[in-house]
mmCIF file of C-alpha atoms in Angstrom:
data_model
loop_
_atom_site.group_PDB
_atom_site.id
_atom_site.type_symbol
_atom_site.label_atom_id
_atom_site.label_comp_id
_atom_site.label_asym_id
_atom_site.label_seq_id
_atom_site.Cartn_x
_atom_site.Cartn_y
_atom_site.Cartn_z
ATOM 1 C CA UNK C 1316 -53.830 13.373 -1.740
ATOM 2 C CA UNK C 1317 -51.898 10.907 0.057
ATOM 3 C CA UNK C 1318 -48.312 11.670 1.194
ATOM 4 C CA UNK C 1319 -45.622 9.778 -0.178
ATOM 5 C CA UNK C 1320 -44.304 8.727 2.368
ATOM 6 C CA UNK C 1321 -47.432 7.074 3.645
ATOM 7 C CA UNK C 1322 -48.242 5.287 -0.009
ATOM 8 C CA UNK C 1323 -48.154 1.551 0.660
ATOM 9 C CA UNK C 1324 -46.904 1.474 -3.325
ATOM 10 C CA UNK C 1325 -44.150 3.786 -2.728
ATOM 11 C CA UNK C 1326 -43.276 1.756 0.499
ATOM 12 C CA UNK C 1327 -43.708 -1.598 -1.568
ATOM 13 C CA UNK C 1328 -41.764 -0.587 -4.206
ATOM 14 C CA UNK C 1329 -38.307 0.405 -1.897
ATOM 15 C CA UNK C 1330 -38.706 -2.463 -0.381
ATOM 16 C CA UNK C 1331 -38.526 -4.196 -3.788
ATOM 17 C CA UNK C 1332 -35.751 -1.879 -4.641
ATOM 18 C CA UNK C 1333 -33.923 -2.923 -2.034
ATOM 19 C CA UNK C 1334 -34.562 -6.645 -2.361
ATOM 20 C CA UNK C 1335 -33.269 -6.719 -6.011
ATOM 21 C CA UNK C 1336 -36.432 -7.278 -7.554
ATOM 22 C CA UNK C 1337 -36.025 -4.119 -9.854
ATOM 23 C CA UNK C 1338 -38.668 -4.810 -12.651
ATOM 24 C CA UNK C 1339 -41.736 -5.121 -9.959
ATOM 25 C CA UNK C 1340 -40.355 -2.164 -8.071
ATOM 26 C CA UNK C 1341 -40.346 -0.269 -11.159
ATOM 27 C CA UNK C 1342 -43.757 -0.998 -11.431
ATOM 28 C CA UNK C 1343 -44.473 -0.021 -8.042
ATOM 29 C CA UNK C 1344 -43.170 3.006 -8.311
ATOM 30 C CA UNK C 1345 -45.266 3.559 -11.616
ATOM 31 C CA UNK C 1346 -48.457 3.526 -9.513
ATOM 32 C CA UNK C 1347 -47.003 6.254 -7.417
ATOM 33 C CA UNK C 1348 -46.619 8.071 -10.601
ATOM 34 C CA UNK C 1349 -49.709 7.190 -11.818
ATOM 35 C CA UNK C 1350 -51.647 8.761 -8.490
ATOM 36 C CA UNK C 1351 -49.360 11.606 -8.447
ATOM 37 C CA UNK C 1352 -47.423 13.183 -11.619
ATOM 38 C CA UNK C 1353 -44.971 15.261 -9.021
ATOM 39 C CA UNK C 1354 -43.781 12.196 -6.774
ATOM 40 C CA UNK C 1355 -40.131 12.810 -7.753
ATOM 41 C CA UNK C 1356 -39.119 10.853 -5.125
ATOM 42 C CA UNK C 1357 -40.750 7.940 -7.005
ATOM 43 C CA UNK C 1358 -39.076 8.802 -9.904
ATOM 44 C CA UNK C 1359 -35.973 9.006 -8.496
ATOM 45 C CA UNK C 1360 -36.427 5.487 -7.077
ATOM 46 C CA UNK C 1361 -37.630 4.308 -10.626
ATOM 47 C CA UNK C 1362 -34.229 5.968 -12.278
ATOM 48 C CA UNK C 1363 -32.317 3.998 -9.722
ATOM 49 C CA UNK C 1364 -34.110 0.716 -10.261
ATOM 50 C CA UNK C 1365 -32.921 0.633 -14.525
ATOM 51 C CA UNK C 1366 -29.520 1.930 -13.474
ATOM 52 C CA UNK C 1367 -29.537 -1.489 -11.844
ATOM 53 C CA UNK C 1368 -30.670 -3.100 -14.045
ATOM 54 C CA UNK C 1369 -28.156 -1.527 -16.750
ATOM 55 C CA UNK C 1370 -31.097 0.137 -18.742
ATOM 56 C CA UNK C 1371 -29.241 3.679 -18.711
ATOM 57 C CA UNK C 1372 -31.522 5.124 -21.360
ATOM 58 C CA UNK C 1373 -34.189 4.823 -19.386
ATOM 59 C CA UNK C 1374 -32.661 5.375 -15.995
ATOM 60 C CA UNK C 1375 -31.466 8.920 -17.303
ATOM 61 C CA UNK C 1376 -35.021 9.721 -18.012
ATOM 62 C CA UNK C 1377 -36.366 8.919 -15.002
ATOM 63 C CA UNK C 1378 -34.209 11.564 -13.375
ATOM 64 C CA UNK C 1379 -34.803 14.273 -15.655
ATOM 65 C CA UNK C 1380 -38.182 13.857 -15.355
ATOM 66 C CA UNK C 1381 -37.680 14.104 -11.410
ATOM 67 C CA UNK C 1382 -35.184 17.069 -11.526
ATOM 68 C CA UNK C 1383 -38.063 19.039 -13.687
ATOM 69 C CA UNK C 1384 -40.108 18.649 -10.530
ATOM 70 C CA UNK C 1385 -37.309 19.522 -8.186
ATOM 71 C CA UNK C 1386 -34.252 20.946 -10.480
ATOM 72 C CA UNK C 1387 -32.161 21.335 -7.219
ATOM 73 C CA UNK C 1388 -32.746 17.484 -5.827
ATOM 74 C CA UNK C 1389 -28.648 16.882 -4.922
ATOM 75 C CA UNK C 1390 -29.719 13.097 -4.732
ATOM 76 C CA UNK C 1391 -31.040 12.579 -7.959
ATOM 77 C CA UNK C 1392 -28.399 14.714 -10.053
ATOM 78 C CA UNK C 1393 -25.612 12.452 -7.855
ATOM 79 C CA UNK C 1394 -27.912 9.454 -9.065
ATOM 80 C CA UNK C 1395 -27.851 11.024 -12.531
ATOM 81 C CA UNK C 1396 -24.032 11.640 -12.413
ATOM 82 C CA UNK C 1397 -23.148 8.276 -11.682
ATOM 83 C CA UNK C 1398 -25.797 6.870 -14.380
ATOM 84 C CA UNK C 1399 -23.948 8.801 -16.781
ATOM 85 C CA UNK C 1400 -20.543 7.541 -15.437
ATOM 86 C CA UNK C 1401 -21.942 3.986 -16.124
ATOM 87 C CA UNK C 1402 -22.657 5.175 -19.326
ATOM 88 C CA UNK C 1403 -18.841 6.126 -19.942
ATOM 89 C CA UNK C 1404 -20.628 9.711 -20.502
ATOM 90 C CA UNK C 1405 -17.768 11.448 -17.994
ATOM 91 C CA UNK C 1406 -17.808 14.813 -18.823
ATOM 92 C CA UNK C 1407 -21.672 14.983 -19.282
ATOM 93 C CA UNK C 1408 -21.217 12.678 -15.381
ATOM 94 C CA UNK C 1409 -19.016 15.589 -14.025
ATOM 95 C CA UNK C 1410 -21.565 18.182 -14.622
ATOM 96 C CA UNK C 1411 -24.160 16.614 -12.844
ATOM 97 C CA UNK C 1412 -21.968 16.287 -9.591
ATOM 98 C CA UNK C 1413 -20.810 19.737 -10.226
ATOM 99 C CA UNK C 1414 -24.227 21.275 -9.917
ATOM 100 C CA UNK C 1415 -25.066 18.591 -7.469
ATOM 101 C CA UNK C 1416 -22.215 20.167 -5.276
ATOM 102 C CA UNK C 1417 -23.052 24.137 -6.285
ATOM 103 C CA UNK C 1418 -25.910 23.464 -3.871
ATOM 104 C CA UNK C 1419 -23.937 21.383 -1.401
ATOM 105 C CA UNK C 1420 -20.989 21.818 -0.784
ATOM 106 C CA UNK C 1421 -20.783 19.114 1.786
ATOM 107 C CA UNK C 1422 -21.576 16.391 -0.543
ATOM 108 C CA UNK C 1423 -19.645 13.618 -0.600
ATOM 109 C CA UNK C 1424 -21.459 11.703 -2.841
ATOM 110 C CA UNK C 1425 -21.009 14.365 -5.542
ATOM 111 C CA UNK C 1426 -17.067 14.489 -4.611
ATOM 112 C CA UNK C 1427 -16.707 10.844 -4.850
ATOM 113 C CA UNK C 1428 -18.406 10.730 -8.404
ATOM 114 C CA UNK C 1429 -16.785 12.765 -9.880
ATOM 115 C CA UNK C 1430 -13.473 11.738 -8.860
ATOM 116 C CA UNK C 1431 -14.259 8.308 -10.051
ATOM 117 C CA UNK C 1432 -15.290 9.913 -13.438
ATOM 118 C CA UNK C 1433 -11.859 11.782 -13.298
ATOM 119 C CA UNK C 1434 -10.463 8.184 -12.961
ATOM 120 C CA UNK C 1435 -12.773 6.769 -15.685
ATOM 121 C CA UNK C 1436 -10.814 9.750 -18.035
ATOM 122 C CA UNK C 1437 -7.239 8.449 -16.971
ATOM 123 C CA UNK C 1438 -7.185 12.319 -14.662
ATOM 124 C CA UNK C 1439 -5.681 10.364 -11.700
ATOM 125 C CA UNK C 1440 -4.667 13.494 -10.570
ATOM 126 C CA UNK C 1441 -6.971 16.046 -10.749
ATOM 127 C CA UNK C 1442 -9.336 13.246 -9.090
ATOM 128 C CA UNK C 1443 -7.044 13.088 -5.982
ATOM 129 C CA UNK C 1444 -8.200 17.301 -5.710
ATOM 130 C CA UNK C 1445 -11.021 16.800 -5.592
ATOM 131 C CA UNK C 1446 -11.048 13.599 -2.895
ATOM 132 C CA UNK C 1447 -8.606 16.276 -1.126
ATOM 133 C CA UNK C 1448 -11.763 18.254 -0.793
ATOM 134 C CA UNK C 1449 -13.775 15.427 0.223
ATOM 135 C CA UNK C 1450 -11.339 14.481 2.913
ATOM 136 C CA UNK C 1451 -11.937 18.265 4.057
ATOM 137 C CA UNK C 1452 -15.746 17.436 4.684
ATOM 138 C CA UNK C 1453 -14.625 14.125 6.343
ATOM 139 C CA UNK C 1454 -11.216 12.857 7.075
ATOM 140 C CA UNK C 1455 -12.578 9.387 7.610
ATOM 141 C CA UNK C 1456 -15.244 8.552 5.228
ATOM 142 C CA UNK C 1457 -15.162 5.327 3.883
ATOM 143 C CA UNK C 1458 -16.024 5.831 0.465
ATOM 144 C CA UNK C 1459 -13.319 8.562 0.293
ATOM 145 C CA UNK C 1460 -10.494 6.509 1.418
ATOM 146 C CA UNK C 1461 -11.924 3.910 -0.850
ATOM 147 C CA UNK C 1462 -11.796 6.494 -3.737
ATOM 148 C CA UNK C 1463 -8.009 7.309 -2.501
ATOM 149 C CA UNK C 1464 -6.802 4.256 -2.684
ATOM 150 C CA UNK C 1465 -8.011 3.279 -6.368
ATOM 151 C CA UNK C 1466 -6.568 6.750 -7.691
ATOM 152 C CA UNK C 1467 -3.262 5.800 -6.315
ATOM 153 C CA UNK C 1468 -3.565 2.158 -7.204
ATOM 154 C CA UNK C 1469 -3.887 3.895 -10.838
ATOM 155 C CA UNK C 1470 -0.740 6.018 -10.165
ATOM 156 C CA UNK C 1471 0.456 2.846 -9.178
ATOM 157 C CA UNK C 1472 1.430 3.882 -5.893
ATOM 158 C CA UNK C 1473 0.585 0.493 -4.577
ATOM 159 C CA UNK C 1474 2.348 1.161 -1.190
ATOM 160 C CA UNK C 1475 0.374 4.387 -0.604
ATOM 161 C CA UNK C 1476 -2.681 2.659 -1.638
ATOM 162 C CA UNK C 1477 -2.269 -0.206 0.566
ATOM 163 C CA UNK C 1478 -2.314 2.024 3.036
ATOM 164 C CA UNK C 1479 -5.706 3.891 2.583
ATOM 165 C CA UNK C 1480 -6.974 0.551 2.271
ATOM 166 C CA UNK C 1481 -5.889 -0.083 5.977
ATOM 167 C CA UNK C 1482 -7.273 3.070 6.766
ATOM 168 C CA UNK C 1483 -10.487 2.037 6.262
ATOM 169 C CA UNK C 1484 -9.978 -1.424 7.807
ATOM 170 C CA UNK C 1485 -8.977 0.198 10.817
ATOM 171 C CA UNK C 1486 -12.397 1.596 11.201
ATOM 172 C CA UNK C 1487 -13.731 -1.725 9.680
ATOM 173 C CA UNK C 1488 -12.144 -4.475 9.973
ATOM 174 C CA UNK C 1489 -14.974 -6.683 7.748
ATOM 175 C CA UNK C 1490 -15.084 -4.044 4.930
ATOM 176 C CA UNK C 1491 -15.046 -6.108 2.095
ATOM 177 C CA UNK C 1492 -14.081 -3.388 -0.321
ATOM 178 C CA UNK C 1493 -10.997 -2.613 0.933
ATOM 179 C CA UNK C 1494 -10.330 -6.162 1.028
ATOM 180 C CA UNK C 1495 -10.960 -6.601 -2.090
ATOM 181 C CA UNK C 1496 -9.027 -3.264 -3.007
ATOM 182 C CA UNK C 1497 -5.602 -4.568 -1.075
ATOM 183 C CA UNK C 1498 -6.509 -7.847 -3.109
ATOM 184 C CA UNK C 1499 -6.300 -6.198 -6.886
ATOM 185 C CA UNK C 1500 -3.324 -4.320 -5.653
ATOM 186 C CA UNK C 1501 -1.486 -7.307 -5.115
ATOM 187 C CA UNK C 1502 -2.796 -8.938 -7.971
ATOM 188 C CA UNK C 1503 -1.356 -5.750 -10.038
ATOM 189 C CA UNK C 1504 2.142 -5.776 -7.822
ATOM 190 C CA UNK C 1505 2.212 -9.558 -9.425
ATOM 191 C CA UNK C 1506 1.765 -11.073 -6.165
ATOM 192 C CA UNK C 1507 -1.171 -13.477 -6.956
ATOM 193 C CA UNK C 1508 -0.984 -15.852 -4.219
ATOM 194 C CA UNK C 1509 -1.027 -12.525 -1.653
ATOM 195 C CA UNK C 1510 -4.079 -11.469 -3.373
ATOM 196 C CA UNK C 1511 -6.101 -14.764 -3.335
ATOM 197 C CA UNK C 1512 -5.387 -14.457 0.433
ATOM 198 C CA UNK C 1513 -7.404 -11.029 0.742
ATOM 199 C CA UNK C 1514 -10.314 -12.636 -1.497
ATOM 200 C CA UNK C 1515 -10.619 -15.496 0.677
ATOM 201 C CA UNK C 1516 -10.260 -13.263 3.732
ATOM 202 C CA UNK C 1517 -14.243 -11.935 1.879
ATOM 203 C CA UNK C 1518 -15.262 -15.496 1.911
ATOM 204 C CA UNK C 1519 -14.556 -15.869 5.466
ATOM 205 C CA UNK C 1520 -16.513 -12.513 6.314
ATOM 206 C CA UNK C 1521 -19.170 -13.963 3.429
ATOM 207 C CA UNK C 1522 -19.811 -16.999 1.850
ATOM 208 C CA UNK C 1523 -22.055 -15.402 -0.721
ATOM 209 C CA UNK C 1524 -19.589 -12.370 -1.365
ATOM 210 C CA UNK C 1525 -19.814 -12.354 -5.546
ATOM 211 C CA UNK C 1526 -17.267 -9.540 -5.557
ATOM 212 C CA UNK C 1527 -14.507 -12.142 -4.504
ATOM 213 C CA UNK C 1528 -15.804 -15.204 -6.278
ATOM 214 C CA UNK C 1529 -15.305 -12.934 -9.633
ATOM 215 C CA UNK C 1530 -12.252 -11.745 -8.166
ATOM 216 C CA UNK C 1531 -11.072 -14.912 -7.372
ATOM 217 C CA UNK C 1532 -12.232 -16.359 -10.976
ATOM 218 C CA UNK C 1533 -10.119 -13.175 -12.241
ATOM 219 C CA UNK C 1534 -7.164 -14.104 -10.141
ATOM 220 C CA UNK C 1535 -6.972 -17.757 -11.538
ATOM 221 C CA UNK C 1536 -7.435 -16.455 -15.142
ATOM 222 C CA UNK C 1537 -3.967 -14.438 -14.856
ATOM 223 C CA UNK C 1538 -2.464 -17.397 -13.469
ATOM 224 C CA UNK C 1539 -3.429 -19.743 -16.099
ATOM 225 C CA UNK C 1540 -6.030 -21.399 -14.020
ATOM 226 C CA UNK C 1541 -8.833 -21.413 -16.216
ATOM 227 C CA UNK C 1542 -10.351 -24.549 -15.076
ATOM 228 C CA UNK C 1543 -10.527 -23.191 -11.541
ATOM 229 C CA UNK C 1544 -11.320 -19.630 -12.823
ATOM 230 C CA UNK C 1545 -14.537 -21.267 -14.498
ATOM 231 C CA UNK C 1546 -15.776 -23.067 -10.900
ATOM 232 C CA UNK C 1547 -15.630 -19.402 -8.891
ATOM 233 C CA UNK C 1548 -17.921 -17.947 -12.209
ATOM 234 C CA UNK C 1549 -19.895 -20.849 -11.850
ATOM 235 C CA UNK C 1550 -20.481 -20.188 -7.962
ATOM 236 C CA UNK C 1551 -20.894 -16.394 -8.744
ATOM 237 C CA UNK C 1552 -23.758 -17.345 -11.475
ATOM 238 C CA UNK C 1553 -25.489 -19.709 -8.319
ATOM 239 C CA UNK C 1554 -25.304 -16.449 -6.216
ATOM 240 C CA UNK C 1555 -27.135 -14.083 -8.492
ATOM 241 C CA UNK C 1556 -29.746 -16.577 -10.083
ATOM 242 C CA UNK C 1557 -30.339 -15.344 -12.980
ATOM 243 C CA UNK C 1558 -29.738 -11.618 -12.474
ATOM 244 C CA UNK C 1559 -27.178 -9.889 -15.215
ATOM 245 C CA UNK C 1560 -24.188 -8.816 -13.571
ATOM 246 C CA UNK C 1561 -21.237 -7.148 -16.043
ATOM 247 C CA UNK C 1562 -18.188 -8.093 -14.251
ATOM 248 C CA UNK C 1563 -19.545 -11.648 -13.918
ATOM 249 C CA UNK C 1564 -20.756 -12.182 -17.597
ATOM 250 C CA UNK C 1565 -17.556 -10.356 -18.842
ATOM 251 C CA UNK C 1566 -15.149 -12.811 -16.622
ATOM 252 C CA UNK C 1567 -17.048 -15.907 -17.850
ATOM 253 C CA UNK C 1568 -17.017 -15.140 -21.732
ATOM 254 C CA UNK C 1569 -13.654 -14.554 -21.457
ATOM 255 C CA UNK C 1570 -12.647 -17.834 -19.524
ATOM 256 C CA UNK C 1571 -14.715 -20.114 -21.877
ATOM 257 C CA UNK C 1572 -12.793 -18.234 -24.999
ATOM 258 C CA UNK C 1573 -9.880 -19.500 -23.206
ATOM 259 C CA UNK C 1574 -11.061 -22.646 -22.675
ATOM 260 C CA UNK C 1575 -11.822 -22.873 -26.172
ATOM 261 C CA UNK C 1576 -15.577 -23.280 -25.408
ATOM 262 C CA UNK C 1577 -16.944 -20.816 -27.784
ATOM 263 C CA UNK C 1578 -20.103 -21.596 -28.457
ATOM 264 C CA UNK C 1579 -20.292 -20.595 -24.870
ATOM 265 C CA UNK C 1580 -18.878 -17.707 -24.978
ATOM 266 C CA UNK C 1581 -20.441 -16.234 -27.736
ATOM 267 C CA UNK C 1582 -23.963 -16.736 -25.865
ATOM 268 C CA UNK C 1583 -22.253 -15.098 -22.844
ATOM 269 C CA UNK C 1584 -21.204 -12.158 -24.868
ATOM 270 C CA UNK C 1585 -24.795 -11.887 -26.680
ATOM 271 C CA UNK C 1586 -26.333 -11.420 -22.696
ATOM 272 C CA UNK C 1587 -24.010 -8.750 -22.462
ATOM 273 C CA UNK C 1588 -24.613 -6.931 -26.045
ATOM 274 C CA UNK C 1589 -28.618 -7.263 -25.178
ATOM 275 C CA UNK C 1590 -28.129 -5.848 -21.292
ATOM 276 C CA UNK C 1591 -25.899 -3.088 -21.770
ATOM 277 C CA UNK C 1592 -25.413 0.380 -23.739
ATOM 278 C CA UNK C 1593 -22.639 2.538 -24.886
ATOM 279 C CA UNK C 1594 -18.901 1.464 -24.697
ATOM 280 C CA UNK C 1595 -19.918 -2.010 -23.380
ATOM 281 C CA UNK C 1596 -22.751 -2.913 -25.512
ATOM 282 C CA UNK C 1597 -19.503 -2.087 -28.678
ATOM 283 C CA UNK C 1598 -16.879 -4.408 -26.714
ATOM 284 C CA UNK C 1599 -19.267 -7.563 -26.401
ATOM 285 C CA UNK C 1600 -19.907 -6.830 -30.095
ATOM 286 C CA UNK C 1601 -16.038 -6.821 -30.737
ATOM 287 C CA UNK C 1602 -15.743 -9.706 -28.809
ATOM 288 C CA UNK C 1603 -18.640 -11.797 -30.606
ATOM 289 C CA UNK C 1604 -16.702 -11.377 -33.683
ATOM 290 C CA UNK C 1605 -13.225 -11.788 -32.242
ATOM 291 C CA UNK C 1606 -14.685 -15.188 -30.765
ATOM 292 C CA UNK C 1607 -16.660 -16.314 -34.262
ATOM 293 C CA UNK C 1608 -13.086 -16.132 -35.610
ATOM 294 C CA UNK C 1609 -11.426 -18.369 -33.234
ATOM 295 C CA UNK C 1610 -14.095 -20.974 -33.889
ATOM 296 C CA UNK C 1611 -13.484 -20.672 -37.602
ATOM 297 C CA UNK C 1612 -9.996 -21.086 -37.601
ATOM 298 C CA UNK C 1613 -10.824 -23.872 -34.855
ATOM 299 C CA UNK C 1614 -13.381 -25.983 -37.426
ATOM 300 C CA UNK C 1615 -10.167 -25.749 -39.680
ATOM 301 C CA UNK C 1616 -7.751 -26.652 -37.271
ATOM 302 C CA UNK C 1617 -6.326 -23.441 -37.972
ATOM 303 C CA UNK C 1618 -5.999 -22.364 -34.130
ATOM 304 C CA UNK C 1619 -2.706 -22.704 -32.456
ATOM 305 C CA UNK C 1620 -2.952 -24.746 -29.344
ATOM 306 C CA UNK C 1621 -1.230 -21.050 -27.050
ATOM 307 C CA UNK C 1622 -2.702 -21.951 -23.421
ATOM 308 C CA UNK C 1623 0.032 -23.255 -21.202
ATOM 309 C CA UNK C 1624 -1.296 -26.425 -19.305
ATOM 310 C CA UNK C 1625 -2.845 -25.711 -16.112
ATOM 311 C CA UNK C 1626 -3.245 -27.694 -12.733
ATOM 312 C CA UNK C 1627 -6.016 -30.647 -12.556
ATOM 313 C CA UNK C 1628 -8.597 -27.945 -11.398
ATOM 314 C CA UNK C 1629 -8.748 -28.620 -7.495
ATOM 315 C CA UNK C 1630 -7.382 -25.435 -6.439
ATOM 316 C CA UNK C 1631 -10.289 -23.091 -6.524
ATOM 317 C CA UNK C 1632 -11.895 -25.713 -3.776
ATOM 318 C CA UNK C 1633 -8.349 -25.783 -2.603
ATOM 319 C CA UNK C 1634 -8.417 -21.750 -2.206
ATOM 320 C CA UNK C 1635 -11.875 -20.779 -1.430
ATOM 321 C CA UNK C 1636 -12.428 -24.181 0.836
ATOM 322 C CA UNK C 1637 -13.301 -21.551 4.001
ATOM 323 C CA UNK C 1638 -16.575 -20.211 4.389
ATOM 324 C CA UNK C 1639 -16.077 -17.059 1.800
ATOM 325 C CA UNK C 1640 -15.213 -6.937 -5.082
#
């Protein structure tokens, strides 16, 4: 039998993982399977290619299959955990990381899920225990800070989480996460303009950065800029080709609703409904028929004209002119 870490399909395949090209890694990894019907690494690596690609379901199964092989894997109930999470299953989420973390204690990974679960369930604080903990198996992981920071952006303790932020910029200055965190802070403290700053500050670091273009396209939205809102989507969509990405698709449909182009966003909304599962799959649903009504009352000039006016549209290249969560 050939070891798995010596299969050229199993190599193949992470290296397709890793490139984004999910649905020929998948296959890859299927071979693996194929050969040998205990390569739970494989299916591990299979699991994580349909969580990327949103297919939950399938990801889910992937990973039990792989836990039957090795029930005490840590990586693949974390990888489990935060499929779940995706899934808006918390509680189901939480007791994967739980038993992920009954046989290591020193995972972070496991810590860091389910505090971000906690968040998911509105538990701010009970999720800042447990990233107490974590901070007890490192006081300057990344990803903890990170974690930090949100749960007190939540608490809206914007000062405090302004300040973990920094903590990890300190250690790395070009993190674009917590540039992008300090960004929605300001964004939530009202401070727009401050916040478009810390976006473009991503750009500079990275041109192709879709985190900030979205954020940037968010940014706009609040401020009425819907013109300019709709060019950083438009760059984001260049960026991924044609690879589904929620935030994206979800920003779009709801600038072309607001831009009264919604023939467009219905179509936006549909890519959504067909890529996703659970409490997203129902929201693009609600929005397809929240948008169909808007159009009807539009045919029969029923729809009150409730969009201030916005600028001529030459801010976004205005904002994001510099080389670019």
């Amino acid at each position: 039998m050939v070891k798995l870490n010596e299969n050229s399909a199993y190599k193949r395949g992470q290296e397709l993982l890793d490139a984004g090209q999910y649905e020929e890694a998948i296959e890859k990894f299927s071979e693996v399977i194929a050969e040998n019907p205990r390569a739970w690494k494989a299916m591990n690596s299979q699991g994580f290619a349909y969580q990327k690609m949103s297919k939950y379901t399938d990801a889910v199964e992937c990973f039990d299959k792989a836990l039957v092989v090795n029930p005490k894997s840590v990586e693949v109930l974390n990888n489990k955990g935060v499929t779940l999470s995706m899934r808006g299953l918390y509680k189901e989420a939480i007791a994967c990381f739980d038993e992920a973390f009954s046989y290591d204690c020193t995972s972070l990974e496991a810590l860091n899920g389910k505090a971000i679960a906690l968040q998911h369930m509105f538990s701010y604080k009970e999720a800042l225990d447990v990233l107490e903990e974590a901070m007890k198996v490192d006081s300057k992981h990344p990803q903890t800070l990170l974690s930090i920071a949100v749960t007190l952006q939540k608490l809206k303790q914007y000062d405090r989480s302004i300040s973990f932020f920094k903590k990890v910029l300190a250690g790395d200055k070009y993190n674009t996460k917590a540039w992008n965190g300090i960004g929605v802070t300001y964004q939530l403290m009202g401070d727009n303009e401050s916040a478009l700053k810390c976006f473009t500050k991503i750009l500079n670091i990275n041109s192709q950065e879709l985190q900030a273009w979205i954020s940037i396209g968010y940014v706009y939205q609040k401020m009425f800029k819907f013109k300019d809102a709709l060019k950083c989507y438009k760059k984001a969509q260049a960026i991924v080709g044609g690879r589904y990405t929620h935030k994206l698709y979800d920003g779009l449909a709801s600038c072309l609703t607001k831009l009264s182009e919604f023939d467009q966003a219905i179509e936006v909304y549909k890519l959504i409904y067909q890529s996703e599962e659970g409490k997203r799959k129902w929201d693009a649903q609600r929005s397809i028929k929240f948008v169909n009504k808007l159009k009807r009352k539009q045919a029969v000039g029923a729809l009150p004209d409730i969009m201030p006016k916005e600028s001529s549209g030459d801010d976004a290249e205005t904002a994001v002119a510099a080389p670019a969560e």
